[in-house]
Coordinates of C-alpha atoms in Angstrom, one line a residue:
Chain A
M116 CA 96.4 -176.2 114.2
A117 CA 94.2 -175.9 117.4
M118 CA 92.3 -179.0 118.5
P119 CA 88.5 -179.0 118.4
S120 CA 86.9 -178.2 121.7
S121 CA 84.8 -180.3 124.1
G122 CA 84.0 -183.1 121.6
C123 CA 80.5 -181.8 120.9
L124 CA 81.1 -181.8 117.2
F125 CA 82.7 -184.3 115.0
F126 CA 83.7 -183.2 111.5
S127 CA 84.0 -186.1 109.2
S128 CA 86.4 -185.8 106.4
S129 CA 84.0 -187.2 103.9
P130 CA 82.1 -184.6 101.8
A131 CA 78.8 -186.5 101.9
T132 CA 78.7 -186.5 105.7
L133 CA 78.7 -182.7 105.8
L134 CA 75.0 -182.9 105.0
L135 CA 74.5 -184.6 108.3
R136 CA 76.5 -182.0 110.3
P137 CA 74.6 -180.6 113.3
A138 CA 74.1 -176.9 113.7
L139 CA 77.0 -174.9 114.9
P140 CA 77.3 -174.3 118.6
H141 CA 77.1 -171.0 120.3
L142 CA 80.0 -168.9 119.3
S143 CA 81.5 -168.6 122.8
L144 CA 83.0 -172.0 122.2
P145 CA 85.7 -171.7 119.6
T146 CA 85.6 -174.7 117.2
R147 CA 88.3 -175.9 115.0
R148 CA 88.3 -178.5 112.4
P149 CA 90.8 -181.2 112.7
P150 CA 93.3 -181.1 109.8
R151 CA 92.2 -183.1 106.7
P152 CA 95.4 -184.4 105.2
R153 CA 93.8 -185.5 101.9
Q154 CA 92.7 -182.0 101.1
Q155 CA 95.7 -180.0 102.3
I156 CA 97.6 -178.7 99.3
S157 CA 100.8 -177.4 100.8
L158 CA 104.2 -176.4 99.5
H159 CA 105.9 -178.1 102.4
R160 CA 105.7 -181.7 103.5
R161 CA 103.1 -182.5 106.2
A162 CA 105.8 -182.7 108.8
T163 CA 106.5 -179.0 108.4
R164 CA 103.0 -178.2 109.5
Q165 CA 103.7 -179.9 112.8
G166 CA 106.4 -177.5 113.6
N167 CA 109.6 -179.0 112.4
P168 CA 112.6 -176.8 111.9
P169 CA 112.8 -174.6 108.8
G170 CA 114.9 -175.0 105.8
T171 CA 112.7 -176.7 103.3
N172 CA 112.7 -174.8 100.1
P173 CA 109.1 -174.2 99.0
A174 CA 110.1 -174.2 95.3
A175 CA 111.7 -177.6 95.7
A176 CA 108.7 -179.0 97.6
S177 CA 106.1 -177.8 95.2
S178 CA 106.6 -180.8 93.0
Q179 CA 105.5 -183.1 95.8
S180 CA 102.2 -181.4 96.4
S181 CA 98.9 -181.4 94.6
P182 CA 97.4 -184.8 95.5
A183 CA 94.9 -186.3 93.2
T184 CA 92.0 -186.4 95.7
H185 CA 91.1 -182.9 96.9
E186 CA 87.8 -181.5 97.9
T187 CA 86.0 -179.2 95.5
L188 CA 84.9 -176.0 97.1
T189 CA 81.2 -176.6 97.0
D190 CA 80.9 -180.4 96.6
E191 CA 77.4 -181.5 95.9
L192 CA 75.9 -179.2 98.6
K193 CA 73.4 -176.6 97.9
W194 CA 74.6 -173.3 99.3
E195 CA 71.3 -172.7 101.2
E196 CA 71.8 -175.8 103.2
A197 CA 75.4 -174.9 104.0
L198 CA 74.7 -171.5 105.7
P199 CA 75.0 -171.7 109.5
S200 CA 71.7 -171.1 111.2
C201 CA 72.9 -167.9 113.0
L202 CA 73.5 -166.1 109.7
L203 CA 70.8 -164.7 107.5
R204 CA 71.3 -165.0 103.7
E205 CA 69.6 -161.7 102.9
S206 CA 71.9 -159.7 105.1
L207 CA 75.2 -161.3 104.3
P208 CA 77.8 -159.0 102.8
R209 CA 78.2 -159.5 99.1
H210 CA 81.9 -158.4 99.0
V211 CA 84.2 -159.0 101.9
A212 CA 87.8 -157.6 102.1
I213 CA 90.4 -159.0 104.5
I214 CA 93.7 -157.6 105.7
M215 CA 95.5 -160.8 106.5
D216 CA 97.7 -159.5 109.3
G217 CA 99.6 -161.4 112.0
N218 CA 101.4 -164.2 110.3
S219 CA 104.8 -163.2 111.7
R220 CA 103.3 -162.7 115.1
W221 CA 101.6 -166.1 115.0
A222 CA 104.9 -167.8 114.0
R223 CA 106.8 -165.9 116.7
D224 CA 104.3 -166.9 119.4
K225 CA 104.7 -170.5 118.4
G226 CA 108.4 -170.4 118.1
L227 CA 108.3 -171.1 114.4
P228 CA 110.0 -169.3 111.5
V229 CA 108.2 -166.5 109.7
S230 CA 107.8 -168.7 106.6
A231 CA 105.7 -171.2 108.6
G232 CA 103.5 -168.3 109.6
H233 CA 102.9 -167.4 106.0
E234 CA 102.2 -171.0 105.1
A235 CA 99.7 -171.2 107.9
G236 CA 98.2 -168.0 106.6
Y237 CA 97.7 -169.6 103.2
R238 CA 95.9 -172.5 104.7
S239 CA 93.6 -170.1 106.5
L240 CA 92.9 -168.2 103.3
K241 CA 92.0 -171.4 101.5
E242 CA 89.5 -172.2 104.2
I243 CA 88.0 -168.7 104.1
I244 CA 87.7 -168.8 100.3
R245 CA 85.9 -172.2 100.7
L246 CA 83.5 -170.8 103.3
S247 CA 82.8 -167.7 101.3
C248 CA 81.9 -169.7 98.2
L249 CA 79.8 -172.0 100.3
W250 CA 77.8 -169.3 102.0
G251 CA 77.1 -167.2 98.9
I252 CA 79.5 -164.3 99.4
R253 CA 80.2 -163.2 95.9
A254 CA 83.5 -161.4 96.1
L255 CA 86.5 -161.6 98.4
T256 CA 89.4 -159.1 98.3
V257 CA 92.5 -160.0 100.3
F258 CA 95.5 -157.9 101.1
A259 CA 98.4 -160.3 100.5
F260 CA 101.3 -157.9 100.1
S261 CA 101.4 -154.2 100.6
S262 CA 103.7 -151.8 98.8
E263 CA 105.3 -151.1 102.2
N264 CA 106.1 -154.8 102.6
W265 CA 108.9 -154.5 100.1
F266 CA 110.9 -153.0 103.0
R267 CA 110.8 -156.3 104.8
P268 CA 114.0 -158.6 104.9
K269 CA 114.8 -159.8 101.4
A270 CA 114.6 -163.5 102.5
E271 CA 111.0 -163.0 103.6
V272 CA 110.1 -161.1 100.5
D273 CA 111.6 -163.8 98.3
F274 CA 109.8 -166.5 100.2
L275 CA 106.5 -164.7 99.8
M276 CA 107.0 -164.2 96.1
T277 CA 107.7 -167.9 95.7
L278 CA 104.7 -168.8 97.9
F279 CA 102.4 -166.7 95.7
Q280 CA 103.7 -168.4 92.6
G281 CA 103.2 -171.8 94.1
V282 CA 99.8 -171.0 95.3
L283 CA 98.6 -169.7 91.9
K284 CA 100.1 -172.7 90.2
E285 CA 98.6 -175.2 92.6
N286 CA 95.1 -173.8 92.5
F287 CA 94.9 -172.9 88.8
D288 CA 92.7 -175.8 88.0
I289 CA 90.5 -175.3 91.0
F290 CA 89.8 -171.7 90.1
V291 CA 88.9 -172.7 86.6
R292 CA 86.7 -175.6 87.6
E293 CA 84.9 -173.8 90.4
G294 CA 84.2 -170.7 88.3
I295 CA 86.3 -168.3 90.4
K296 CA 87.4 -165.2 88.6
V297 CA 90.8 -164.2 89.9
R298 CA 92.1 -160.7 89.7
I299 CA 95.5 -159.5 90.9
I300 CA 95.7 -155.8 91.7
G301 CA 98.7 -153.7 92.6
D302 CA 102.0 -152.7 91.0
S303 CA 102.8 -155.8 89.1
A304 CA 105.9 -154.3 87.6
K305 CA 107.8 -154.9 90.8
L306 CA 106.9 -158.6 91.0
P307 CA 109.3 -161.3 89.6
K308 CA 108.7 -162.0 85.9
P309 CA 107.5 -165.6 86.3
L310 CA 104.9 -164.4 88.8
Q311 CA 103.8 -161.6 86.6
K312 CA 103.4 -164.0 83.7
L313 CA 101.5 -166.5 85.8
A314 CA 99.2 -163.8 87.2
K315 CA 98.4 -162.5 83.8
E316 CA 97.6 -166.1 82.6
I317 CA 95.3 -166.9 85.4
Q318 CA 93.5 -163.6 85.0
D319 CA 93.0 -164.1 81.3
V320 CA 91.8 -167.7 81.7
T321 CA 89.3 -166.9 84.5
V322 CA 88.0 -163.5 83.2
N323 CA 84.6 -164.8 82.2
K324 CA 83.9 -166.8 85.4
T325 CA 81.0 -165.5 87.4
R326 CA 80.4 -167.7 90.4
F327 CA 82.9 -166.0 92.7
E328 CA 85.4 -163.2 92.5
L329 CA 88.8 -163.4 94.2
I330 CA 90.8 -160.2 94.2
V331 CA 94.3 -160.5 95.5
A332 CA 96.1 -157.3 96.3
V333 CA 99.9 -157.8 95.8
S334 CA 102.3 -154.9 95.9
Y335 CA 99.2 -152.7 96.4
S336 CA 98.9 -149.3 97.9
G337 CA 95.5 -147.5 98.2
R338 CA 97.1 -144.1 97.7
Q339 CA 99.0 -145.2 94.7
D340 CA 95.8 -146.6 93.2
I341 CA 94.2 -143.2 93.5
V342 CA 97.3 -141.4 92.1
L343 CA 97.4 -143.7 89.1
A344 CA 93.7 -143.1 88.5
C345 CA 94.4 -139.4 88.7
Q346 CA 97.3 -139.7 86.2
K347 CA 95.0 -141.5 83.7
I348 CA 92.4 -138.8 84.0
A349 CA 95.1 -136.1 83.6
Q350 CA 96.2 -137.7 80.4
K351 CA 92.7 -137.5 79.1
V352 CA 92.5 -133.9 80.1
K353 CA 95.8 -133.2 78.4
D354 CA 94.6 -134.9 75.2
R355 CA 91.5 -132.7 75.4
L356 CA 89.2 -135.7 75.7
L357 CA 87.8 -134.4 79.1
E358 CA 87.5 -131.1 80.9
P359 CA 88.4 -130.9 84.5
D360 CA 85.0 -129.8 85.6
E361 CA 83.5 -132.9 84.0
I362 CA 85.4 -135.2 86.5
T363 CA 82.9 -136.8 88.8
E364 CA 83.2 -139.5 91.5
S365 CA 81.9 -142.3 89.3
L366 CA 84.2 -141.3 86.4
F367 CA 87.1 -141.3 88.8
A368 CA 86.1 -144.7 90.3
Q369 CA 86.2 -146.3 86.8
E370 CA 89.9 -145.5 86.6
L371 CA 90.7 -147.3 89.8
E372 CA 92.2 -150.9 89.8
T373 CA 89.0 -152.3 91.2
N374 CA 86.9 -151.0 88.3
H375 CA 86.7 -154.5 86.6
S376 CA 84.0 -155.6 89.0
R377 CA 80.8 -153.9 88.0
D378 CA 78.5 -155.8 90.4
F379 CA 80.6 -155.7 93.6
P380 CA 83.1 -152.9 93.3
Y381 CA 83.3 -151.9 97.0
P382 CA 83.6 -154.1 100.0
D383 CA 80.6 -154.2 102.4
L384 CA 82.7 -155.6 105.2
L385 CA 86.4 -155.1 105.8
I386 CA 88.1 -157.5 108.4
R387 CA 91.5 -156.8 109.9
T388 CA 93.1 -159.5 112.0
S389 CA 95.8 -159.3 114.7
G390 CA 94.2 -156.6 116.7
E391 CA 95.6 -153.6 114.8
L392 CA 93.1 -150.8 114.4
R393 CA 94.0 -149.1 111.1
L394 CA 93.5 -149.5 107.4
S395 CA 97.2 -149.5 106.4
N396 CA 96.7 -148.1 102.9
F397 CA 94.3 -150.7 101.7
L398 CA 91.3 -149.8 99.5
L399 CA 91.1 -146.3 100.8
W400 CA 88.6 -145.0 98.3
Q401 CA 86.7 -148.3 98.1
S402 CA 86.1 -148.6 101.8
A403 CA 84.3 -145.3 102.2
Y404 CA 81.2 -147.0 103.5
S405 CA 82.5 -150.4 104.4
E406 CA 81.8 -151.7 107.9
L407 CA 85.1 -152.3 109.6
Y408 CA 85.6 -155.3 111.8
F409 CA 88.8 -155.7 113.9
T410 CA 89.7 -159.0 115.6
K411 CA 92.5 -159.8 117.9
S412 CA 93.2 -163.3 116.4
N413 CA 96.2 -163.5 114.1
W414 CA 95.4 -164.5 110.5
P415 CA 96.5 -168.1 110.8
D416 CA 94.1 -168.6 113.7
F417 CA 91.2 -166.9 111.9
G418 CA 88.8 -169.8 111.1
E419 CA 85.2 -170.6 110.6
A420 CA 84.1 -169.4 114.1
D421 CA 85.9 -166.1 113.7
Y422 CA 84.4 -165.6 110.3
I423 CA 80.9 -166.3 111.5
E424 CA 81.4 -163.8 114.3
A425 CA 82.5 -161.2 111.8
L426 CA 79.5 -161.8 109.6
Q427 CA 77.2 -161.7 112.6
S428 CA 78.7 -158.4 113.6
F429 CA 78.0 -157.2 110.1
Q430 CA 74.4 -158.3 110.2
R431 CA 73.8 -156.5 113.5
R432 CA 74.9 -153.2 112.0
Q433 CA 72.6 -150.5 110.7
R434 CA 74.1 -149.1 107.5
R435 CA 72.7 -145.6 106.9
F436 CA 75.2 -144.1 104.3
G437 CA 74.8 -140.7 105.9
Q438 CA 71.0 -140.7 105.8
R439 CA 68.4 -141.5 108.4
I440 CA 66.5 -144.7 108.8
S441 CA 63.4 -143.9 110.8
Chain B
M1488 CA 90.1 -125.2 134.5
F1489 CA 87.1 -124.9 132.2
P1490 CA 84.4 -122.3 132.6
Y1491 CA 81.4 -122.9 134.8
P1492 CA 78.7 -122.7 132.1
F1493 CA 79.9 -125.9 130.6
L1494 CA 79.7 -127.8 133.8
R1495 CA 76.0 -128.2 133.1
C1496 CA 76.7 -130.0 129.9
M1497 CA 78.9 -132.6 131.4
N1498 CA 77.9 -136.1 132.3
F1499 CA 81.0 -136.7 134.4
R1500 CA 79.4 -138.5 137.4
M1501 CA 82.2 -137.7 139.9
D1502 CA 81.6 -134.0 139.4
K1503 CA 77.9 -134.4 140.0
K1504 CA 78.6 -135.9 143.4
L1505 CA 81.3 -133.4 144.2
V1506 CA 78.9 -130.6 143.2
Q1507 CA 76.5 -131.8 145.8
L1508 CA 79.1 -131.8 148.6
L1509 CA 81.4 -129.0 147.7
P1510 CA 81.2 -125.5 146.3
I1511 CA 81.4 -125.5 142.5
K1512 CA 84.6 -123.5 142.3
L1513 CA 86.4 -125.8 144.6
S1514 CA 85.3 -128.9 142.7
N1515 CA 86.4 -127.2 139.5
N1516 CA 89.8 -126.5 141.0
I1517 CA 90.3 -130.1 142.3
H1518 CA 89.1 -131.5 139.0
G1519 CA 91.4 -129.2 137.0
F1520 CA 94.4 -130.0 139.2
L1521 CA 93.9 -133.8 138.9
R1522 CA 93.3 -133.5 135.1
K1523 CA 96.5 -131.5 134.6
F1524 CA 98.5 -134.0 136.7
L1525 CA 97.1 -136.8 134.5
F1526 CA 97.9 -135.1 131.3
K1527 CA 101.4 -134.3 132.6
V1528 CA 102.0 -138.0 133.3
L1529 CA 100.7 -138.9 129.8
S1530 CA 103.0 -136.4 128.2
F1531 CA 106.0 -138.4 129.3
G1532 CA 105.2 -140.7 126.4
P1533 CA 104.9 -139.6 122.7
M1534 CA 101.8 -137.4 122.3
P1535 CA 99.7 -137.3 119.2
K1536 CA 99.5 -133.9 117.4
H1537 CA 96.2 -134.3 115.4
I1538 CA 93.0 -135.9 116.5
A1539 CA 89.9 -136.3 114.5
F1540 CA 86.3 -136.9 115.7
I1541 CA 83.2 -138.2 113.9
L1542 CA 80.4 -136.7 116.0
D1543 CA 78.0 -139.6 115.8
G1544 CA 75.0 -140.4 118.0
N1545 CA 73.6 -137.0 118.9
R1546 CA 70.0 -138.0 117.8
R1547 CA 70.2 -141.3 119.5
Y1548 CA 71.4 -139.6 122.7
G1549 CA 68.4 -137.3 122.4
K1550 CA 66.0 -140.3 122.1
K1551 CA 67.7 -142.1 124.9
W1552 CA 67.1 -139.2 127.3
N1553 CA 63.7 -138.2 125.8
L1554 CA 64.9 -134.8 124.7
T1555 CA 63.2 -132.5 122.2
E1556 CA 64.2 -132.4 118.6
G1557 CA 67.6 -130.7 118.3
E1558 CA 68.4 -130.8 122.0
G1559 CA 70.7 -133.8 121.4
H1560 CA 72.7 -131.7 118.9
E1561 CA 72.8 -128.8 121.4
R1562 CA 74.3 -131.1 124.0
G1563 CA 76.7 -132.4 121.4
F1564 CA 77.9 -128.9 120.8
C1565 CA 78.3 -128.3 124.5
N1566 CA 80.4 -131.4 124.8
L1567 CA 82.5 -130.3 121.8
M1568 CA 83.5 -127.2 123.7
T1569 CA 84.4 -129.4 126.7
I1570 CA 86.5 -131.8 124.6
L1571 CA 88.2 -128.8 123.0
N1572 CA 89.3 -127.7 126.4
Y1573 CA 90.7 -131.1 127.2
V1574 CA 92.4 -131.3 123.8
H1575 CA 93.9 -127.8 124.4
E1576 CA 95.2 -128.9 127.8
M1577 CA 96.7 -132.1 126.3
K1578 CA 98.7 -129.8 123.9
F1579 CA 97.3 -131.1 120.6
Q1580 CA 97.9 -128.9 117.6
Y1581 CA 95.1 -129.9 115.3
V1582 CA 91.6 -131.1 115.9
T1583 CA 89.3 -132.1 113.0
V1584 CA 85.5 -132.7 113.5
Y1585 CA 83.1 -134.1 111.0
A1586 CA 80.2 -131.7 111.4
F1587 CA 78.2 -132.3 108.3
S1588 CA 78.6 -134.7 105.3
I1589 CA 77.5 -134.2 101.7
D1590 CA 75.4 -137.4 102.2
N1591 CA 73.6 -135.7 105.1
F1592 CA 72.0 -133.4 102.6
R1593 CA 69.8 -136.3 101.5
R1594 CA 68.1 -136.4 104.9
K1595 CA 64.7 -134.9 105.4
A1596 CA 64.6 -131.2 104.7
D1597 CA 63.5 -130.1 108.1
E1598 CA 66.3 -132.0 109.8
V1599 CA 68.9 -130.4 107.4
Q1600 CA 67.4 -127.0 108.1
L1601 CA 67.5 -127.6 111.8
L1602 CA 71.2 -128.6 111.7
M1603 CA 72.1 -125.7 109.5
R1604 CA 70.3 -123.3 111.8
L1605 CA 72.1 -124.7 114.8
I1606 CA 75.4 -124.5 113.1
K1607 CA 74.8 -120.9 112.0
E1608 CA 73.6 -119.9 115.5
K1609 CA 76.8 -121.3 117.0
M1610 CA 79.0 -119.6 114.4
D1611 CA 77.3 -116.3 115.1
A1612 CA 77.6 -116.7 118.8
L1613 CA 81.3 -117.4 118.5
V1614 CA 81.9 -114.5 116.2
E1615 CA 80.1 -112.1 118.7
D1616 CA 82.0 -113.5 121.7
T1617 CA 85.4 -114.8 120.6
S1618 CA 86.6 -114.9 124.2
M1619 CA 86.7 -118.6 124.5
A1620 CA 88.4 -119.1 121.1
D1621 CA 90.9 -116.4 122.0
K1622 CA 91.6 -117.8 125.5
L1623 CA 92.4 -121.2 124.1
G1624 CA 94.1 -119.8 121.0
I1625 CA 91.9 -121.7 118.6
R1626 CA 92.0 -120.9 114.9
I1627 CA 88.9 -122.3 113.2
E1628 CA 88.9 -123.4 109.6
F1629 CA 86.0 -124.7 107.6
I1630 CA 86.9 -127.5 105.2
G1631 CA 84.6 -128.9 102.5
K1632 CA 82.6 -127.9 99.5
L1633 CA 81.3 -124.7 101.0
E1634 CA 79.4 -123.7 97.8
L1635 CA 76.8 -126.3 98.7
L1636 CA 75.9 -124.3 101.9
D1637 CA 73.4 -121.5 102.0
E1638 CA 74.7 -118.1 101.5
S1639 CA 74.1 -117.0 105.1
V1640 CA 75.9 -120.1 106.5
R1641 CA 78.8 -119.6 104.2
E1642 CA 79.1 -115.9 105.2
A1643 CA 79.0 -116.8 108.9
A1644 CA 81.7 -119.4 108.3
K1645 CA 83.9 -116.8 106.6
K1646 CA 83.4 -114.3 109.4
L1647 CA 84.3 -116.9 112.0
M1648 CA 87.5 -117.9 110.1
K1649 CA 88.5 -114.2 109.9
A1650 CA 87.7 -113.5 113.5
T1651 CA 90.0 -116.4 114.7
E1652 CA 92.7 -116.3 112.1
K1653 CA 95.3 -114.7 114.5
N1654 CA 95.1 -117.5 117.0
D1655 CA 97.9 -120.1 116.8
Q1656 CA 97.7 -122.6 119.7
L1657 CA 95.2 -125.0 118.3
V1658 CA 93.7 -125.4 114.9
L1659 CA 90.1 -126.6 114.7
L1660 CA 89.2 -128.0 111.3
V1661 CA 85.5 -128.3 110.9
S1662 CA 84.5 -130.5 108.0
I1663 CA 81.2 -129.2 106.7
A1664 CA 79.6 -130.3 103.4
Y1665 CA 82.5 -132.7 103.1
T1666 CA 83.1 -136.2 101.9
S1667 CA 86.5 -137.7 101.3
T1668 CA 85.6 -138.9 97.8
D1669 CA 84.6 -135.4 96.9
E1670 CA 87.9 -134.1 98.3
I1671 CA 89.9 -136.5 96.2
V1672 CA 88.0 -135.6 93.1
H1673 CA 88.5 -132.0 93.9
G1674 CA 92.3 -132.6 94.2
V1675 CA 92.2 -134.5 90.9
E1676 CA 90.4 -131.7 89.2
R1677 CA 92.8 -129.0 90.5
S1678 CA 95.8 -131.2 89.5
C1679 CA 94.4 -131.7 86.0
M1680 CA 93.9 -128.0 85.7
E1681 CA 97.5 -127.4 86.4
V1682 CA 98.5 -130.1 84.0
R1683 CA 96.3 -128.6 81.3
D1684 CA 97.8 -125.2 81.7
E1685 CA 101.3 -126.4 81.3
D1686 CA 102.6 -126.5 77.7
D1687 CA 105.0 -129.4 78.2
D1688 CA 104.9 -132.4 75.9
D1689 CA 105.1 -134.7 78.9
D1690 CA 102.3 -137.1 79.4
G1691 CA 100.0 -136.9 82.5
M1692 CA 102.4 -139.0 84.5
M1693 CA 104.0 -135.9 86.0
I1694 CA 101.2 -135.7 88.6
K1695 CA 102.8 -137.1 91.8
L1696 CA 101.3 -138.0 95.1
V1697 CA 102.5 -134.7 96.7
D1698 CA 100.8 -132.7 93.9
L1699 CA 97.5 -134.5 94.5
E1700 CA 97.8 -134.1 98.2
K1701 CA 98.5 -130.3 98.2
N1702 CA 95.4 -129.8 96.0
M1703 CA 93.0 -131.5 98.4
Y1704 CA 91.0 -129.6 101.1
F1705 CA 93.2 -130.9 103.8
G1706 CA 96.4 -130.1 101.9
G1707 CA 99.0 -128.5 104.1
Y1708 CA 97.7 -130.0 107.3
P1709 CA 99.3 -133.1 108.8
D1710 CA 97.4 -136.5 108.8
P1711 CA 95.5 -137.3 111.9
D1712 CA 97.1 -139.6 114.5
I1713 CA 93.9 -140.8 116.0
L1714 CA 90.4 -141.0 114.6
V1715 CA 87.6 -141.3 117.1
R1716 CA 84.1 -142.3 116.1
T1717 CA 81.5 -142.3 118.8
S1718 CA 78.4 -144.5 119.2
G1719 CA 80.4 -147.7 118.6
E1720 CA 80.1 -147.8 114.8
T1721 CA 83.3 -148.9 113.1
R1722 CA 83.2 -147.3 109.7
L1723 CA 84.7 -144.2 108.2
S1724 CA 81.5 -143.0 106.4
N1725 CA 83.6 -141.2 103.7
F1726 CA 85.7 -139.2 106.2
L1727 CA 89.4 -138.7 105.8
L1728 CA 89.9 -141.9 103.6
W1729 CA 93.2 -140.6 102.2
Q1730 CA 94.5 -139.2 105.4
T1731 CA 93.8 -142.2 107.7
K1732 CA 96.3 -144.5 106.0
G1733 CA 98.2 -145.2 109.2
C1734 CA 95.9 -143.6 111.7
L1735 CA 94.7 -145.3 114.9
L1736 CA 91.0 -146.0 114.7
Y1737 CA 89.1 -145.9 118.0
A1738 CA 85.4 -146.5 118.4
P1739 CA 84.1 -146.0 122.0
L1740 CA 80.6 -147.2 122.6
C1741 CA 79.3 -143.9 124.0
F1742 CA 77.3 -141.3 122.0
W1743 CA 79.0 -138.0 121.1
P1744 CA 77.4 -136.0 124.0
E1745 CA 78.6 -138.6 126.4
I1746 CA 82.3 -138.8 125.4
S1747 CA 84.5 -137.6 128.1
M1748 CA 88.1 -137.2 129.2
R1749 CA 88.6 -140.9 130.0
H1750 CA 87.9 -141.8 126.4
L1751 CA 90.5 -139.3 125.2
V1752 CA 93.0 -140.6 127.7
W1753 CA 92.3 -144.2 126.6
A1754 CA 92.8 -143.2 122.9
V1755 CA 96.1 -141.5 123.7
L1756 CA 97.3 -144.6 125.7
K1757 CA 96.4 -146.9 122.7
Y1758 CA 98.3 -144.5 120.4
Q1759 CA 101.4 -144.5 122.6
R1760 CA 101.4 -148.3 122.6
R1761 CA 101.6 -148.4 118.9
F1762 CA 103.6 -145.2 118.4
F1763 CA 107.0 -146.5 117.2
Y1764 CA 105.5 -148.9 114.7
L1765 CA 103.2 -146.2 113.3
E1766 CA 106.1 -143.8 112.9
R1767 CA 108.0 -146.4 110.9
I1768 CA 105.0 -146.8 108.6
K1769 CA 104.6 -143.1 108.1
K1770 CA 108.2 -142.6 107.1
Q1771 CA 107.9 -145.1 104.3
P1772 CA 106.8 -143.6 100.9

């Protein structure tokens, strides 16, 4: 984890002192929180975060985690007080999508194994979920695993599946308590059976939560999403329930995997880390009018400052949806 | 070497200084020679085959230079011709431009009429004088829901497509009355019609990705390698959502009438940097 810069801010680990936190500095100075050991829920021991050699089996380490004292996502703060002064509540995106790219590159740059990169990526995701809840963003979609990622080395894929399972298990209670609706989209048939079962369980339990929506795309392909929707509609046409000329865009959109969210179906802002400038088969239909934001930071380095910069960039944009604003 | 009339449309500063010092023909020759040398050097690396442009910022350009209504779009059209010359010299095979979206019909009626009139004028001019299209070997195709256009514009588009159908060096795909979501729904509709007409007892699962793709407006054409959106906005605005799965997105800060050769060269260099990784992505199903 990077150290905080210039000593101009001190982040206490106590939740109550967050109320006394001064305003954030100008964004040209990157700021990083020091690690808070009590809140970190990790599948590895703390020593692994400091860059020790690999080899710890995440499945074996999972029983050691989940400390009793961990911070709730919103504490006793009111959301209005938590928003940084440089952001305006009325022009925040309601739905943010993130392509979490760059874990392997981050690990390679630091001389760590790829698994450490994914671990660090998980910690980064936790922080972004916490900030999103705090600042009033209502939905977050993350691209955890693409259908193309199945071609990666088997060891890495197995590690990732175990990581996802561990993450869902660890945070199950948090999602329920904080009112987070979890939704897993993608081809779940390819996932290991225990993960499928856990994913289904967590979706069933949190289906009525309304405070925040977390959509995790695992084994997801934007094109395949569209093809599956097409097949469902074709079945209706075959069964004479629908005529081809009655197919409209809204009817088609209801058949996509993201149809469950009535309020925030499409992302307003799509962030891609690691400097790559493409969509990589993620939410192709849904990102028709999304503002795209590309950052050179790798995902494990994407923290509060980068997130604020992305949101500020969104606030500066003029969204016209093909029309004129004059 | 591009024709003299388009020199007036260019904002290339070096050429303005050269024009003051040298005769126009000589400066054209020097510029052309340097350009061809640069493109030759670029071609030692992998070159993209298909580039797409979102022609954004014409009106803002007009406001910036205090031009009359529609003059920004005229300059944008001039610059399109210049860019087509460059693209032809760089040996691209396909160029796609986003000329008019279905969402643009919701603009004010007089602006829509102005744009339609401009498009029709240019189409008629190109039909009357196909010398430039023939010289560059450009085949022009109009892609989109053409039934939303006026009869006169549609007829002019058909005439232009017919007039240039024999050319084979460069294909210019003009997206007019187009949105990607409409294209996907059109593909779904056509695929469902095929399914309905079959008498098999199979369920609707027989529709595959390739079936859907071939029924789309862009079916049969390769996916773009680079998508350039001018005016610095980074969004797709419902353009080529399906086709830009692994495409490089490039958003220079200039307006469309200001885009020049250096932006194209920079886009190609960025593409070459990522080429091998992108190829691996494209080969995966």
